[in-house]
């Protein structure tokens, strides 16, 4: 979906396909047929943006087979779909029964992360619509926090510097500018937007910036204005933003609240949980750990890294951090000039919701994704952007 900003530029809205696990190229093609096109049709649009997730095997198949890459581009066009952004964070196995800490491997200290991201950039340059010259890719925020030391930090910086040089060469070769955004996430070396400033300043290249995930930002209790102002002052670009909402518990000391939270403690993904105390941010690596007696102070609200559907906040006594998303979006695209032009709805946890809330089949999932995109569309038009055909 495309929108015209009052300054005349185009803002793109997509949804991320990591909600439809697929490790192979055949699986990706099936996603387009079984999920993405039905979402587009439900929205009544001739064209729908998708934030494509290409696992290692699918990406490698496309890089090594030009005919397969042309075939994917043809299939996108045929189904009314377009790609201006990729989710390069998960490497493989995102649809496994247990993902947890595995999603952070390989990290930016491993040469394979550089190789994989380089392949994704080459693919995105080929998949961009004919009238678009800029693409973006979100990626791992360097590494999980442990182990990470100055030697590993320097290795990661060198890898990002090498990537920037490759992106320069790719732009010269293709005329397509691909930018990469580190996606701050609780528990990682770069947990907050503030944590991103030092390593990205060290890299010092405008093709490497930040992907602001509004769920992650809210989970860490970052103030949107402070976060974005600090990035701007440091000259760090917001490459893209993932529109997502975290789980919020206002009164975590209450038994009914803890019972409601326990329903979201599921085995597939890591649900880092945070609370803001007078002594600073406190947290646990997972929601189940937070619910253990005395593991986390419960005198202030808790937020958990659980991407809940944008249009359907959990029932009381829980809610979502949708207001934080709205605040971030207003600051990103509500001003005279957009701070980013690539927005991506990223609710990958539909099948991890409590059983009563999960979609019961493809049609219900498509309906839910379309409802999320419709909400995001309304937020954008309320800010003065005009939806384009």
mmCIF file of N, CA and C in Angstrom, residues 160-205:
data_model
loop_
_atom_site.group_PDB
_atom_site.id
_atom_site.type_symbol
_atom_site.label_atom_id
_atom_site.label_comp_id
_atom_site.label_asym_id
_atom_site.label_seq_id
_atom_site.Cartn_x
_atom_site.Cartn_y
_atom_site.Cartn_z
ATOM 1 N N UNK A 160 29.685 -4.793 9.537
ATOM 2 C CA UNK A 160 28.758 -3.768 9.062
ATOM 3 C C UNK A 160 29.448 -2.789 8.116
ATOM 4 N N UNK A 161 30.697 -2.488 8.391
ATOM 5 C CA UNK A 161 31.451 -1.612 7.490
ATOM 6 C C UNK A 161 31.619 -2.268 6.123
ATOM 7 N N UNK A 162 31.941 -3.563 6.145
ATOM 8 C CA UNK A 162 32.069 -4.302 4.884
ATOM 9 C C UNK A 162 30.735 -4.324 4.142
ATOM 10 N N UNK A 163 29.644 -4.496 4.877
ATOM 11 C CA UNK A 163 28.322 -4.498 4.253
ATOM 12 C C UNK A 163 28.034 -3.149 3.593
ATOM 13 N N UNK A 164 28.351 -2.066 4.289
ATOM 14 C CA UNK A 164 28.116 -0.737 3.721
ATOM 15 C C UNK A 164 28.860 -0.556 2.405
ATOM 16 N N UNK A 165 30.077 -1.044 2.358
ATOM 17 C CA UNK A 165 30.861 -0.945 1.123
ATOM 18 C C UNK A 165 30.219 -1.762 0.007
ATOM 19 N N UNK A 166 29.698 -2.936 0.352
ATOM 20 C CA UNK A 166 29.026 -3.765 -0.652
ATOM 21 C C UNK A 166 27.738 -3.095 -1.138
ATOM 22 N N UNK A 167 27.040 -2.422 -0.238
ATOM 23 C CA UNK A 167 25.812 -1.726 -0.635
ATOM 24 C C UNK A 167 26.124 -0.546 -1.545
ATOM 25 N N UNK A 168 27.235 0.125 -1.307
ATOM 26 C CA UNK A 168 27.670 1.186 -2.216
ATOM 27 C C UNK A 168 27.919 0.629 -3.617
ATOM 28 N N UNK A 169 28.614 -0.500 -3.660
ATOM 29 C CA UNK A 169 28.918 -1.113 -4.953
ATOM 30 C C UNK A 169 27.640 -1.572 -5.644
ATOM 31 N N UNK A 170 26.697 -2.115 -4.869
ATOM 32 C CA UNK A 170 25.428 -2.563 -5.439
ATOM 33 C C UNK A 170 24.649 -1.391 -6.030
ATOM 34 N N UNK A 171 24.650 -0.262 -5.327
ATOM 35 C CA UNK A 171 23.953 0.919 -5.846
ATOM 36 C C UNK A 171 24.585 1.406 -7.139
ATOM 37 N N UNK A 172 25.894 1.367 -7.210
ATOM 38 C CA UNK A 172 26.576 1.805 -8.431
ATOM 39 C C UNK A 172 26.265 0.875 -9.592
ATOM 40 N N UNK A 173 26.145 -0.411 -9.286
ATOM 41 C CA UNK A 173 25.892 -1.401 -10.325
ATOM 42 C C UNK A 173 24.452 -1.389 -10.819
ATOM 43 N N UNK A 174 23.506 -1.225 -9.881
ATOM 44 C CA UNK A 174 22.091 -1.414 -10.218
ATOM 45 C C UNK A 174 21.274 -0.124 -10.243
ATOM 46 N N UNK A 175 21.789 0.937 -9.640
ATOM 47 C CA UNK A 175 20.994 2.149 -9.508
ATOM 48 C C UNK A 175 19.957 2.051 -8.405
ATOM 49 N N UNK A 176 20.015 0.989 -7.600
ATOM 50 C CA UNK A 176 19.079 0.769 -6.494
ATOM 51 C C UNK A 176 19.825 0.924 -5.177
ATOM 52 N N UNK A 177 19.301 1.750 -4.303
ATOM 53 C CA UNK A 177 19.913 1.995 -3.005
ATOM 54 C C UNK A 177 19.250 1.108 -1.952
ATOM 55 N N UNK A 178 20.026 0.227 -1.354
ATOM 56 C CA UNK A 178 19.516 -0.655 -0.301
ATOM 57 C C UNK A 178 20.133 -0.228 1.018
ATOM 58 N N UNK A 179 19.274 -0.023 2.025
ATOM 59 C CA UNK A 179 19.743 0.366 3.349
ATOM 60 C C UNK A 179 19.356 -0.699 4.377
ATOM 61 N N UNK A 180 20.178 -0.812 5.409
ATOM 62 C CA UNK A 180 20.010 -1.825 6.449
ATOM 63 C C UNK A 180 19.702 -1.140 7.767
ATOM 64 N N UNK A 181 18.743 -1.685 8.530
ATOM 65 C CA UNK A 181 18.408 -1.125 9.829
ATOM 66 C C UNK A 181 18.579 -2.146 10.939
ATOM 67 N N UNK A 182 19.464 -1.848 11.893
ATOM 68 C CA UNK A 182 19.541 -2.670 13.097
ATOM 69 C C UNK A 182 18.241 -2.494 13.877
ATOM 70 N N UNK A 183 17.678 -3.600 14.338
ATOM 71 C CA UNK A 183 16.375 -3.574 15.006
ATOM 72 C C UNK A 183 16.568 -3.795 16.514
ATOM 73 N N UNK A 184 16.662 -2.720 17.312
ATOM 74 C CA UNK A 184 16.847 -2.902 18.756
ATOM 75 C C UNK A 184 15.790 -3.825 19.345
ATOM 76 N N UNK A 185 16.235 -4.727 20.211
ATOM 77 C CA UNK A 185 15.319 -5.691 20.823
ATOM 78 C C UNK A 185 15.751 -5.971 22.254
ATOM 79 N N UNK A 186 14.804 -6.052 23.193
ATOM 80 C CA UNK A 186 15.156 -6.345 24.582
ATOM 81 C C UNK A 186 16.002 -7.613 24.708
ATOM 82 N N UNK A 187 17.058 -7.508 25.511
ATOM 83 C CA UNK A 187 17.942 -8.644 25.748
ATOM 84 C C UNK A 187 19.147 -8.687 24.842
ATOM 85 N N UNK A 188 19.120 -7.899 23.767
ATOM 86 C CA UNK A 188 20.232 -7.903 22.828
ATOM 87 C C UNK A 188 21.283 -6.866 23.224
ATOM 88 N N UNK A 189 22.442 -6.956 22.568
ATOM 89 C CA UNK A 189 23.488 -5.968 22.788
ATOM 90 C C UNK A 189 22.966 -4.567 22.519
ATOM 91 N N UNK A 190 22.212 -4.425 21.451
ATOM 92 C CA UNK A 190 21.496 -3.176 21.173
ATOM 93 C C UNK A 190 20.046 -3.409 21.581
ATOM 94 N N UNK A 191 19.745 -3.079 22.832
ATOM 95 C CA UNK A 191 18.400 -3.317 23.355
ATOM 96 C C UNK A 191 17.466 -2.156 23.039
ATOM 97 N N UNK A 192 18.004 -0.929 23.032
ATOM 98 C CA UNK A 192 17.196 0.267 22.825
ATOM 99 C C UNK A 192 17.777 1.092 21.680
ATOM 100 N N UNK A 193 17.008 2.079 21.246
ATOM 101 C CA UNK A 193 17.522 2.969 20.208
ATOM 102 C C UNK A 193 18.769 3.705 20.697
ATOM 103 N N UNK A 194 18.809 4.038 21.988
ATOM 104 C CA UNK A 194 19.992 4.710 22.541
ATOM 105 C C UNK A 194 21.227 3.832 22.418
ATOM 106 N N UNK A 195 21.034 2.516 22.605
ATOM 107 C CA UNK A 195 22.160 1.587 22.493
ATOM 108 C C UNK A 195 22.705 1.521 21.071
ATOM 109 N N UNK A 196 21.887 1.906 20.087
ATOM 110 C CA UNK A 196 22.305 1.803 18.680
ATOM 111 C C UNK A 196 23.229 2.930 18.269
ATOM 112 N N UNK A 197 23.213 4.018 18.997
ATOM 113 C CA UNK A 197 23.917 5.215 18.536
ATOM 114 C C UNK A 197 25.426 4.999 18.465
ATOM 115 N N UNK A 198 26.021 4.447 19.517
ATOM 116 C CA UNK A 198 27.484 4.289 19.533
ATOM 117 C C UNK A 198 27.987 3.363 18.426
ATOM 118 N N UNK A 199 27.436 2.136 18.293
ATOM 119 C CA UNK A 199 27.965 1.269 17.233
ATOM 120 C C UNK A 199 27.704 1.801 15.827
ATOM 121 N N UNK A 200 26.580 2.461 15.612
ATOM 122 C CA UNK A 200 26.296 2.977 14.272
ATOM 123 C C UNK A 200 27.122 4.224 13.972
ATOM 124 N N UNK A 201 27.428 5.001 14.989
ATOM 125 C CA UNK A 201 28.338 6.128 14.791
ATOM 126 C C UNK A 201 29.724 5.622 14.422
ATOM 127 N N UNK A 202 30.120 4.499 15.036
ATOM 128 C CA UNK A 202 31.426 3.910 14.717
ATOM 129 C C UNK A 202 31.478 3.432 13.271
ATOM 130 N N UNK A 203 30.363 2.887 12.781
ATOM 131 C CA UNK A 203 30.310 2.464 11.379
ATOM 132 C C UNK A 203 30.308 3.695 10.472
ATOM 133 N N UNK A 204 29.500 4.689 10.832
ATOM 134 C CA UNK A 204 29.536 5.974 10.151
ATOM 135 C C UNK A 204 29.159 5.953 8.684
ATOM 136 N N UNK A 205 28.061 5.274 8.357
ATOM 137 C CA UNK A 205 27.632 5.201 6.957
ATOM 138 C C UNK A 205 26.124 5.318 6.899
#
